[in-house]
Coordinates of C-alpha atoms in Angstrom, one line a residue:
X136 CA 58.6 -25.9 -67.3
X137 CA 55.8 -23.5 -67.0
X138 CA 52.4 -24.3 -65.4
X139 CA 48.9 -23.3 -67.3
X140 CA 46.1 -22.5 -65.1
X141 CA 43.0 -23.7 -66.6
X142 CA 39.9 -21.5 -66.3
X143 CA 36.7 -23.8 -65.7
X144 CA 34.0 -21.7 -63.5
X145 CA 31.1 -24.1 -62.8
X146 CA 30.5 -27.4 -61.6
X147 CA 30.3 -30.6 -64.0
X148 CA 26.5 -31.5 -64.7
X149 CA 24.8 -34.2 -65.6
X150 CA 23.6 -37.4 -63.5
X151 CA 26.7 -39.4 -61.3
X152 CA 25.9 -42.5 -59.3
X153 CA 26.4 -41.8 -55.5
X154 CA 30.4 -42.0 -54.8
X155 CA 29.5 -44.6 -52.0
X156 CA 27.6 -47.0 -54.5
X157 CA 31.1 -49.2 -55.1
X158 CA 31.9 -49.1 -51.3
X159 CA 28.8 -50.7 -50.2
X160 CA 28.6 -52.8 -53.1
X161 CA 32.4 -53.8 -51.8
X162 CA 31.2 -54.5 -48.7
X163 CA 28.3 -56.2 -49.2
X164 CA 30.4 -58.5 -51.3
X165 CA 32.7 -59.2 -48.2
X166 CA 29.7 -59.8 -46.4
X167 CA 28.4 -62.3 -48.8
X168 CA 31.3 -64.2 -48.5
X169 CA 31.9 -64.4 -45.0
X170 CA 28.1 -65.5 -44.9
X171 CA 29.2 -68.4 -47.5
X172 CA 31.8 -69.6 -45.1
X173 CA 29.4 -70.3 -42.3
X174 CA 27.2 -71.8 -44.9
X175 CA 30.2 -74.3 -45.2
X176 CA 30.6 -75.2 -41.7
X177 CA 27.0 -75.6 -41.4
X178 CA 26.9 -77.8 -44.5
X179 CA 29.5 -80.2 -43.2
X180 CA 28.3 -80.1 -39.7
X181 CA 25.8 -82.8 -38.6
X182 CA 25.4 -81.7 -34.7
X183 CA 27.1 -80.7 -32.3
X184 CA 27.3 -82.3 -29.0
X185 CA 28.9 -81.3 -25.5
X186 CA 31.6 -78.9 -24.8
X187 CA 34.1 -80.3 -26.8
X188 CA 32.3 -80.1 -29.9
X189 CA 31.1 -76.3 -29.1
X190 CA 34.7 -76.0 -28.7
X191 CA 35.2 -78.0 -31.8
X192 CA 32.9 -75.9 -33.8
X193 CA 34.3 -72.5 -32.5
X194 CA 37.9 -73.5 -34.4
X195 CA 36.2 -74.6 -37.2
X196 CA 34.2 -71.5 -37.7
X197 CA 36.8 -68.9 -36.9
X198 CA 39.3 -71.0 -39.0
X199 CA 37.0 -70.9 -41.7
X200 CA 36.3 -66.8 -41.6
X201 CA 40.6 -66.4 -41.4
X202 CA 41.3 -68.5 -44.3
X203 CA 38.9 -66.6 -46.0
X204 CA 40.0 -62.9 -44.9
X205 CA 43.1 -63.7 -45.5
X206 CA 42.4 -63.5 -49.7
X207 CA 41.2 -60.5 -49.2
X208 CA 43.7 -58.7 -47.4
X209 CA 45.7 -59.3 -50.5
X210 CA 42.8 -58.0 -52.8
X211 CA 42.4 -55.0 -50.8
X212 CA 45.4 -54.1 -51.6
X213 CA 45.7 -55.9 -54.9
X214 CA 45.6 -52.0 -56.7
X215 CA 42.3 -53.2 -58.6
X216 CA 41.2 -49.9 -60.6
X217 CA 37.8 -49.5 -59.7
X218 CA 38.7 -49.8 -55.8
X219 CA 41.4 -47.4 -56.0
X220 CA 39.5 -45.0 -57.8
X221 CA 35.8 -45.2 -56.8
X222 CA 36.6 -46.4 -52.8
X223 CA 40.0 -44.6 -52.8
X224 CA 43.6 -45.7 -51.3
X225 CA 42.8 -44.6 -47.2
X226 CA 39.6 -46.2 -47.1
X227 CA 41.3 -50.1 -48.7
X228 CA 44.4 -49.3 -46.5
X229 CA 41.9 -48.6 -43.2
X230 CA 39.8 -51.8 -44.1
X231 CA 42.6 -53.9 -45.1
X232 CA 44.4 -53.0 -41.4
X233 CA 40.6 -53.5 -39.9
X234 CA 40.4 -57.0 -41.3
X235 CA 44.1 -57.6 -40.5
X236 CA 43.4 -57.2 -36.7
X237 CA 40.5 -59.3 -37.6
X238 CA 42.2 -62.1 -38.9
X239 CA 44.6 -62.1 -35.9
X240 CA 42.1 -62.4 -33.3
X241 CA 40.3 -64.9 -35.6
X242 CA 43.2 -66.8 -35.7
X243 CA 43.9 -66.6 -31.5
X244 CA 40.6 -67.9 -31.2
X245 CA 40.8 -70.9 -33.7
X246 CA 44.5 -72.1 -32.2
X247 CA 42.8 -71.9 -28.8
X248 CA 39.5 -73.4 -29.5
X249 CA 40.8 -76.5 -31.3
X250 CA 43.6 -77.1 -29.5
X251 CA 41.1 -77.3 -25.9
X252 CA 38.3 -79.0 -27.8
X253 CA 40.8 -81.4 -29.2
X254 CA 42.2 -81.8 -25.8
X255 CA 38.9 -82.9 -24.1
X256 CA 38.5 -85.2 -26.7
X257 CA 41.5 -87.0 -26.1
X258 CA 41.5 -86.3 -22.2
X259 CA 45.2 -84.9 -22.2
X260 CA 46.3 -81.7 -21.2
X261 CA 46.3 -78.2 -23.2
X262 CA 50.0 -78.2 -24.0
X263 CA 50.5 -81.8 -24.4
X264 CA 47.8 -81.7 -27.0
X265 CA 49.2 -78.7 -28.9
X266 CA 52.5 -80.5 -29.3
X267 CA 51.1 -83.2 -30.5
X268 CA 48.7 -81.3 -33.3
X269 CA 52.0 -79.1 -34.0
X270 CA 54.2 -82.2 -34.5
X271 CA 52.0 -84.9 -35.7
X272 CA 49.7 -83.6 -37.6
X273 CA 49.9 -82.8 -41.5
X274 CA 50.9 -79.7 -42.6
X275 CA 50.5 -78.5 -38.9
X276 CA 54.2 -77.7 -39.2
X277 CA 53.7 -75.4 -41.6
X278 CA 50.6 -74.1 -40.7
X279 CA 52.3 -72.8 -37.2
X280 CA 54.9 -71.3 -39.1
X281 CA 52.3 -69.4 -41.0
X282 CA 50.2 -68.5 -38.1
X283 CA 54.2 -67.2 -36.4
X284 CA 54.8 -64.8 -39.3
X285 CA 51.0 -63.7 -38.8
X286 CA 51.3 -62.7 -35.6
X287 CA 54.6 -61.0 -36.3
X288 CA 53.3 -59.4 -39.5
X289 CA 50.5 -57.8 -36.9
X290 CA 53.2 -56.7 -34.4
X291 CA 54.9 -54.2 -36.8
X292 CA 51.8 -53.2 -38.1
X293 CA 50.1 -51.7 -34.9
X294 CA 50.1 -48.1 -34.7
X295 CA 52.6 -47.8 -31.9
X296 CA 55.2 -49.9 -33.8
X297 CA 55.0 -48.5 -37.3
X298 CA 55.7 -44.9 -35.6
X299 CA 58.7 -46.4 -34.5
X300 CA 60.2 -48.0 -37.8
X301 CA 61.1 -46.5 -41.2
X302 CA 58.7 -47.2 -44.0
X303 CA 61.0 -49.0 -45.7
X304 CA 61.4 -51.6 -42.9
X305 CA 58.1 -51.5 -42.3
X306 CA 57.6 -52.0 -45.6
X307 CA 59.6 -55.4 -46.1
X308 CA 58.4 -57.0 -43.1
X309 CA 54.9 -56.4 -44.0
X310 CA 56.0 -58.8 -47.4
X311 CA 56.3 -61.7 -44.6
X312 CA 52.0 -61.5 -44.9
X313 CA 52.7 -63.4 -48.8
X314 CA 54.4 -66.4 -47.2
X315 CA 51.7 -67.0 -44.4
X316 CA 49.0 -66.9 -46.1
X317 CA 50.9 -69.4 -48.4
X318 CA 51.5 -71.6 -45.7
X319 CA 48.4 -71.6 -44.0
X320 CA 46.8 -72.4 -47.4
X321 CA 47.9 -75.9 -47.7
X322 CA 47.2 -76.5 -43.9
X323 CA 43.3 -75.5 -43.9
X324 CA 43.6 -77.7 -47.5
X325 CA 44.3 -81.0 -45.7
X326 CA 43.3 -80.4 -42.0
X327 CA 40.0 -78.6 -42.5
X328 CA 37.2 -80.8 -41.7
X329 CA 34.7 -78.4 -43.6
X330 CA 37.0 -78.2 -46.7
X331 CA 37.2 -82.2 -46.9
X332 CA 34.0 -82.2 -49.3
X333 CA 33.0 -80.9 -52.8
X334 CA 32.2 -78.2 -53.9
X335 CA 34.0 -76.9 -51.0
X336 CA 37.3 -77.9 -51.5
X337 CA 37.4 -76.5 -55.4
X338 CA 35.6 -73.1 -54.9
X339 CA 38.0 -72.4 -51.7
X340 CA 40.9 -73.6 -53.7
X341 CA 39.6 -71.5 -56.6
X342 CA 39.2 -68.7 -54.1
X343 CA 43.0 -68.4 -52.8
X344 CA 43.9 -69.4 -57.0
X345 CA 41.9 -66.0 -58.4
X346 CA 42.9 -63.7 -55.6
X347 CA 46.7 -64.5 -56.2
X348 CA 46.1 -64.7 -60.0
X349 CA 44.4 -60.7 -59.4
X350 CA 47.4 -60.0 -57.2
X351 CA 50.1 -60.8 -59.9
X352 CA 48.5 -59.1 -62.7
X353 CA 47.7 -56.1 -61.0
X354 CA 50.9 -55.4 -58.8
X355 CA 53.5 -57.3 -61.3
X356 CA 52.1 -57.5 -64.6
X357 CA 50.5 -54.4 -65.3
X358 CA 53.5 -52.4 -63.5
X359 CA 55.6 -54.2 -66.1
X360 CA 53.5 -53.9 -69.2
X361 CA 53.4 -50.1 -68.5
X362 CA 57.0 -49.7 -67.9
X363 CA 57.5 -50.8 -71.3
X364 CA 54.8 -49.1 -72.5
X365 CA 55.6 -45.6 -71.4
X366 CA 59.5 -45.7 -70.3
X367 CA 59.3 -43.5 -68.0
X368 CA 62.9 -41.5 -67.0
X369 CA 64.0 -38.8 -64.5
X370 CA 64.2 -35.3 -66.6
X371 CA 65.2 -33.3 -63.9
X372 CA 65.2 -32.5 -59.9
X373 CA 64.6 -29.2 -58.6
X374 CA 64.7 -27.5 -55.0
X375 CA 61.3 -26.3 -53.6
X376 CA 62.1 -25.8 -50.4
X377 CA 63.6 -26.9 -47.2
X378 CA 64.3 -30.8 -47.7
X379 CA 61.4 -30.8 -50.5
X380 CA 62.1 -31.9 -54.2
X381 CA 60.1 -31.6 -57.3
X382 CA 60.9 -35.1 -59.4
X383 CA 60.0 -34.3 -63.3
X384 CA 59.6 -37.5 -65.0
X385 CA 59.2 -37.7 -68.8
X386 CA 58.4 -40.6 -70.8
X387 CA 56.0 -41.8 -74.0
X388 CA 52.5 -41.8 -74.1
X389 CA 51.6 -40.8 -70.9
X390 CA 48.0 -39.9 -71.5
X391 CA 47.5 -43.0 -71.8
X392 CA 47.7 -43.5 -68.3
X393 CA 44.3 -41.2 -67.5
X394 CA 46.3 -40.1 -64.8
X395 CA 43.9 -36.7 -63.2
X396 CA 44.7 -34.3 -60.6
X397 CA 44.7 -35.5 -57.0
X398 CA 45.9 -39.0 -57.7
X399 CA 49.2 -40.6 -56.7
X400 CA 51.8 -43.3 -58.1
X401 CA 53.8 -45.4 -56.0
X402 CA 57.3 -44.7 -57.3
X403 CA 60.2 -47.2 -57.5
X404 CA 63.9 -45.7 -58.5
X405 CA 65.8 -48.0 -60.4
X406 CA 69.0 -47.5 -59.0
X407 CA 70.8 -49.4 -56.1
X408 CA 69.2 -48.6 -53.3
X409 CA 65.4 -48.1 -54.1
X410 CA 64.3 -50.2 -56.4
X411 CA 62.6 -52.4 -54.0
X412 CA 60.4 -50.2 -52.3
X413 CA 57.5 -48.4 -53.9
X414 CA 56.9 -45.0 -52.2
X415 CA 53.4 -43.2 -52.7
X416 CA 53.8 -40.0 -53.7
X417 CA 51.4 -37.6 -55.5
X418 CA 51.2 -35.3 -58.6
X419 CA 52.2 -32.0 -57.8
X420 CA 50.8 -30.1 -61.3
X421 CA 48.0 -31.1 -63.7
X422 CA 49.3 -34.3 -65.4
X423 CA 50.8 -33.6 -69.3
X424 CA 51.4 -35.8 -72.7
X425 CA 55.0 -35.2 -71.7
X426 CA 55.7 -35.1 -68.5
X427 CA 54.9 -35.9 -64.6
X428 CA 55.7 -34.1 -61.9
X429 CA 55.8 -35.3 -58.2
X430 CA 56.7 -33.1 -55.0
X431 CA 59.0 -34.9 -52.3
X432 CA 59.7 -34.3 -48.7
X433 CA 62.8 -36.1 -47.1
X434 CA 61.1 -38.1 -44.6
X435 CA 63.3 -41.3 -45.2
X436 CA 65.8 -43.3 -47.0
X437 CA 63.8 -43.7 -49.9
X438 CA 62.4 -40.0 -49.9
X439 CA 66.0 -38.3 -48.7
X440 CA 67.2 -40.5 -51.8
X441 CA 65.4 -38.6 -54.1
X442 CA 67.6 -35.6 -53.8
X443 CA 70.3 -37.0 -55.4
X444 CA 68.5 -38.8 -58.6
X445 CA 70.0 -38.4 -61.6
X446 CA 68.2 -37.3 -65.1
X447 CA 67.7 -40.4 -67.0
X448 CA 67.4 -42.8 -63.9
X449 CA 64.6 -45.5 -64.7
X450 CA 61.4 -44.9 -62.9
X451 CA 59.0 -48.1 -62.8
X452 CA 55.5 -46.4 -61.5
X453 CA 52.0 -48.1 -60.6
X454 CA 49.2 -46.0 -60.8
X455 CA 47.4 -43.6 -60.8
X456 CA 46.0 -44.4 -58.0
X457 CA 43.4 -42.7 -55.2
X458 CA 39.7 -40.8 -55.6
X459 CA 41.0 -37.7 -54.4
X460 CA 39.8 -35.8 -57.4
X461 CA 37.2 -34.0 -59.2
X462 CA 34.6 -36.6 -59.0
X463 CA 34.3 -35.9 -55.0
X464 CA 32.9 -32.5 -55.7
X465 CA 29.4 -31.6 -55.8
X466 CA 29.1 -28.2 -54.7
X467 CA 30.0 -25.0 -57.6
X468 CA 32.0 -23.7 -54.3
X469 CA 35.3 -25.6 -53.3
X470 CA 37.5 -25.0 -50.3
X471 CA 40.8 -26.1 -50.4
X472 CA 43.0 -27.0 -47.2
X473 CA 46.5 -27.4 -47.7
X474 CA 49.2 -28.0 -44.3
X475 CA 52.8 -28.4 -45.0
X476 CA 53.5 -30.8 -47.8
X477 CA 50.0 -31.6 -48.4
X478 CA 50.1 -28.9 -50.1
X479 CA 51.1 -31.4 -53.4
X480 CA 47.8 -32.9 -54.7
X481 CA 45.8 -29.9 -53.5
X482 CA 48.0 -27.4 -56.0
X483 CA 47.3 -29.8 -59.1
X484 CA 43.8 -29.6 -57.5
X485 CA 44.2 -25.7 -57.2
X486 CA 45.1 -25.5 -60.9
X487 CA 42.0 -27.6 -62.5
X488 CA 39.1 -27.9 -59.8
X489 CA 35.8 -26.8 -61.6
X490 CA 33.8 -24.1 -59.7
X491 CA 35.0 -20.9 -57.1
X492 CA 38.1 -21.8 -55.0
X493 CA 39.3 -21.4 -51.7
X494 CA 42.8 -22.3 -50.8
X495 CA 43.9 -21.6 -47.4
X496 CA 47.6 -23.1 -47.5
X497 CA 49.2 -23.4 -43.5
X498 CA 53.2 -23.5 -43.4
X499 CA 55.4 -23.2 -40.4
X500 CA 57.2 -20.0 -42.0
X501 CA 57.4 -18.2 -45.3
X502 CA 60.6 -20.4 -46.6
X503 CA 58.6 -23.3 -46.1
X504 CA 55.5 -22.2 -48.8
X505 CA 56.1 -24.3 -51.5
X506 CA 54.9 -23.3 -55.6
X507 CA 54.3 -19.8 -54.1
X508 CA 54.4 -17.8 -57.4
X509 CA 52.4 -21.1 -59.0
X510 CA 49.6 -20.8 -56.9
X511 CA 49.6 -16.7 -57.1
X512 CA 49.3 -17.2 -61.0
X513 CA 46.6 -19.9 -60.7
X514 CA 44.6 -18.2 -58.1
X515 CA 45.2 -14.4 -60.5
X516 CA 44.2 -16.4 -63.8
X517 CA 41.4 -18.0 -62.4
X518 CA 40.1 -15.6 -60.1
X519 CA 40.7 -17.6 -56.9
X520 CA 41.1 -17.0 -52.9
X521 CA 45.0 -17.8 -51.9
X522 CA 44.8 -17.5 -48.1
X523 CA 48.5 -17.8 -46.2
X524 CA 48.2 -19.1 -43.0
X525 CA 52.5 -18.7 -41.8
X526 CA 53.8 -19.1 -38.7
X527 CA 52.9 -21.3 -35.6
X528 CA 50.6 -23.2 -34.4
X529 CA 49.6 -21.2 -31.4
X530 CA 49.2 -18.0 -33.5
X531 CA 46.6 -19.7 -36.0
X532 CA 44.8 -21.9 -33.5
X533 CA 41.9 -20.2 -34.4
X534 CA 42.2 -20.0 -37.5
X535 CA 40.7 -23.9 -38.2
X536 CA 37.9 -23.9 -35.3
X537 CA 34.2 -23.9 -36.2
X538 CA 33.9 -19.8 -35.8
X539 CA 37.8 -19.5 -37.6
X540 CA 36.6 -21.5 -40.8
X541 CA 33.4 -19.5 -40.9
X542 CA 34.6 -16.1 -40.7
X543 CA 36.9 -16.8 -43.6
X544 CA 34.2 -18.5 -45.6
X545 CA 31.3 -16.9 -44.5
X546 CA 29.3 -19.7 -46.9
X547 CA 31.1 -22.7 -45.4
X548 CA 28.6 -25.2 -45.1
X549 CA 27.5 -24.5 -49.6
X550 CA 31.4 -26.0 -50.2
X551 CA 33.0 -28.7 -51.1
X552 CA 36.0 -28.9 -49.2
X553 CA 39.4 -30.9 -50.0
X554 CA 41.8 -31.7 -47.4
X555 CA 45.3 -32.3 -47.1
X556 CA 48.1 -32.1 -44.4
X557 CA 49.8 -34.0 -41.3
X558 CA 47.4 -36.3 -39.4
X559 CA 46.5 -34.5 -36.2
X560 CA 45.4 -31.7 -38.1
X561 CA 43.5 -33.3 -40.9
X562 CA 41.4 -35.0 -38.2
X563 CA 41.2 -32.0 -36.2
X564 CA 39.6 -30.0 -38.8
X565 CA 37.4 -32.8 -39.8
X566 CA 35.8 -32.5 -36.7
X567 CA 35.8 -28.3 -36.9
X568 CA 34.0 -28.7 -40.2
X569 CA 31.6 -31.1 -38.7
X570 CA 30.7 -28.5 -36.1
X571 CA 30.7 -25.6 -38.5
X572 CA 27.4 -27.6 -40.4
X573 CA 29.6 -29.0 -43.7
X574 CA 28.0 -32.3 -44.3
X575 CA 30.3 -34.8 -44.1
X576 CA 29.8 -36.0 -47.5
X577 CA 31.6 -32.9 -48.3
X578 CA 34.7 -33.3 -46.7
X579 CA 37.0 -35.4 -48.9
X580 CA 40.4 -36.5 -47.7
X581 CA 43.2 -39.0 -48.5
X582 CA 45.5 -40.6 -45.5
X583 CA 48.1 -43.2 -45.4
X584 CA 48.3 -43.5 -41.3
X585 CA 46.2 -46.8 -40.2

């Protein structure tokens, strides 16, 4: 398979709407909503009178705000098109984990608000009330369940835990999110004083209806329909370097998937042992009619898998997804920052990024340079910069500060600049680009830690 370089020296032109106008228009939404649910409690409330019914009114209100998060977790990561594309994959992932640890407080706060209001109500103790609401209650039984897998679900999905687990546990515990929100639903149904009364009751249960409905079409449906669609298979598996495969898919079709450089799938291998678990992982060349081609790095059982797929292997994929493409760019000058594998999107970026390029590509050694004579082409046909940065860290410390980027690209603060690598060093040379005067509306980048 051989790799075209495309030749495209100057900026796109023409009007664009602001790349933040869907993420406030996304938030404001949110907003909107959460400012409907107090509108509820406040319609259904006639007073409220001593501590008990402060108390009272505390569980009904935070109740009411994590019922109502809890459809858009899901959304958030429903894969809707225009979120993935014009908010991008980190920014849902960091504000679905942000209303996550939301919800869980929300939640603390509502079991121990109504559980002491409820208490000085009845004049009994704290635990002798929640017993009794647990047990004798409707739904409660099922509601406590849901709140149990909540609380769990929020355990393994703190940043200290995650480290610990593999993605794919991770990944299959996370699920356990699906059942309580299912349980919960019928519990604020029948319990919840402000969802007693029309038109309430319908437009909540309307609510929770539409989000799952958007869930299933968007993460089951579609994922099917385009399996069938564009059948796509494994062609091939080749060795780029240490523990890192290049997956070549081929299939039917596939422009129809308006798939653009930059842009991820989330993968699942139909055999055995990986067809449950979707792994993100991102073009590697310029998408083609014929072909797809993903870059790999054995970083666990599903990725150290991949090594051993064989041509003709079933590949069900959703996407494209993520807005780390062209569209970022406003700038006729682009720099390029590639660490280790991150090198992936940023060579199909490499190979059809509009303007003058920049790639400064860091790796631990030479072996570890991966599409080496591919980005020599690109950067010869196209009349780019190709900077090596090899070896370690202590010898190019310098190289990312404030006065390091500048030296190398004297006219730093005119680019665009595209990032891509481990964690600690993406955020470190946010933060060097931020000193060096690149606005940050300039600095686009993709993560998946949260």
């Amino acid at each position: 398979m051989s790799t075209t370089a495309l030749s495209r020296d100057t900026a796109p032109t023409g009007a664009r709407t602001s790349p933040e106008t869907v993420p406030r228009l996304a938030l404001a939404l949110m907003a909107a909503g959460a400012a409907a649910v107090l509108a509820a409690w406040w319609h259904a409330t006639a007073s409220v009178v001593g501590a008990a019914g402060w108390l009272d009114g505390a569980g009904r209100i935070t109740g009411l705000l994590a019922g109502y998060l809890a459809p858009v977790l899901l959304l958030l990561m429903a894969r809707i098109p225009v979120l993935e594309h014009r908010v991008g994959s980190d920014r849902l992932a960091r504000w679905h984990a942000l209303a996550g640890r939301y919800m869980v407080f929300l939640v603390s706060a509502h079991v121990v608000t109504i559980i002491w209001g409820y208490a000085l109500t009845d004049g009994k103790g704290v635990v002798s009330e929640g017993v009794d609401i647990i047990f004798h209650y409707p739904e409660m039984i099922k509601g406590s369940l849901g709140t149990l897998l909540l609380f769990g679900t929020g355990v393994v999905s703190a940043r200290v835990a995650r480290r610990k687990l593999r993605y794919e546990t991770w990944y299959y515990l996370h699920l356990a999110t699906y059942l309580a929100i299912a349980l919960a639903f019928s519990h604020q149904i029948v319990n919840g004083a402000d969802l007693s009364v029309q038109p309430e009751q319908t437009l909540w249960s309307a609510y929770y209806v539409l989000a799952a409905l958007t869930l299933g079409w968007f993460r089951l449906w579609m994922p099917y329909v385009r399996d069938r669609r564009h059948k796509l298979r494994v062609h091939s598996v080749v060795a780029e370097g240490p523990g890192v495969y290049s997956v070549i898919l081929k299939g039917e079709r596939l422009e129809d998937l308006n798939a653009r450089p930059g842009q991820f799938f989330r993968l699942q291998f139909q055999t055995r042992n990986l067809r449950w678990v979707a792994n993100p992982y991102s073009l590697s060349a310029a998408p083609h009619p014929s072909y797809l081609r993903f870059t790999i790095k054995s970083l666990g059982d599903h990725s150290s898998a991949v090594a051993r797929l064989r041509p003709g292997t079933k590949v069900r994929a959703e996407g494209p997804y993520g807005a780390f493409t062209e569209d970022k760019a406003r700038s006729p000058q682009v720099l390029l920052i590639a660490a280790g594998v991150g090198i992936t999107p940023v060579r199909a970026l490499f190979e059809t990024l509009p303007g003058r390029l920049t790639l400064l590509y860091r790796a631990g050694s030479d072996r570890e340079i991966l599409f080496r004579r591919e980005l020599e082409d690109i950067a010869r046909d196209r009349g780019a910069r190709l900077v090596y940065l090899v070896g370690s860290r202590r010898r190019h410390g310098k190289t990312l500060t404030p006065r390091g980027l500048m030296n190398l690209v004297p006219d730093l603060k005119a680019h665009d600049v595209y990032l891509c690598g481990p964690e600690p060093m993406q955020q470190a040379v946010i933060a060097a680009l931020r000193e060096a005067g690149v606005p940050a509306s300039h600095i686009h980048h993709e993560s998946f830690e949260f």
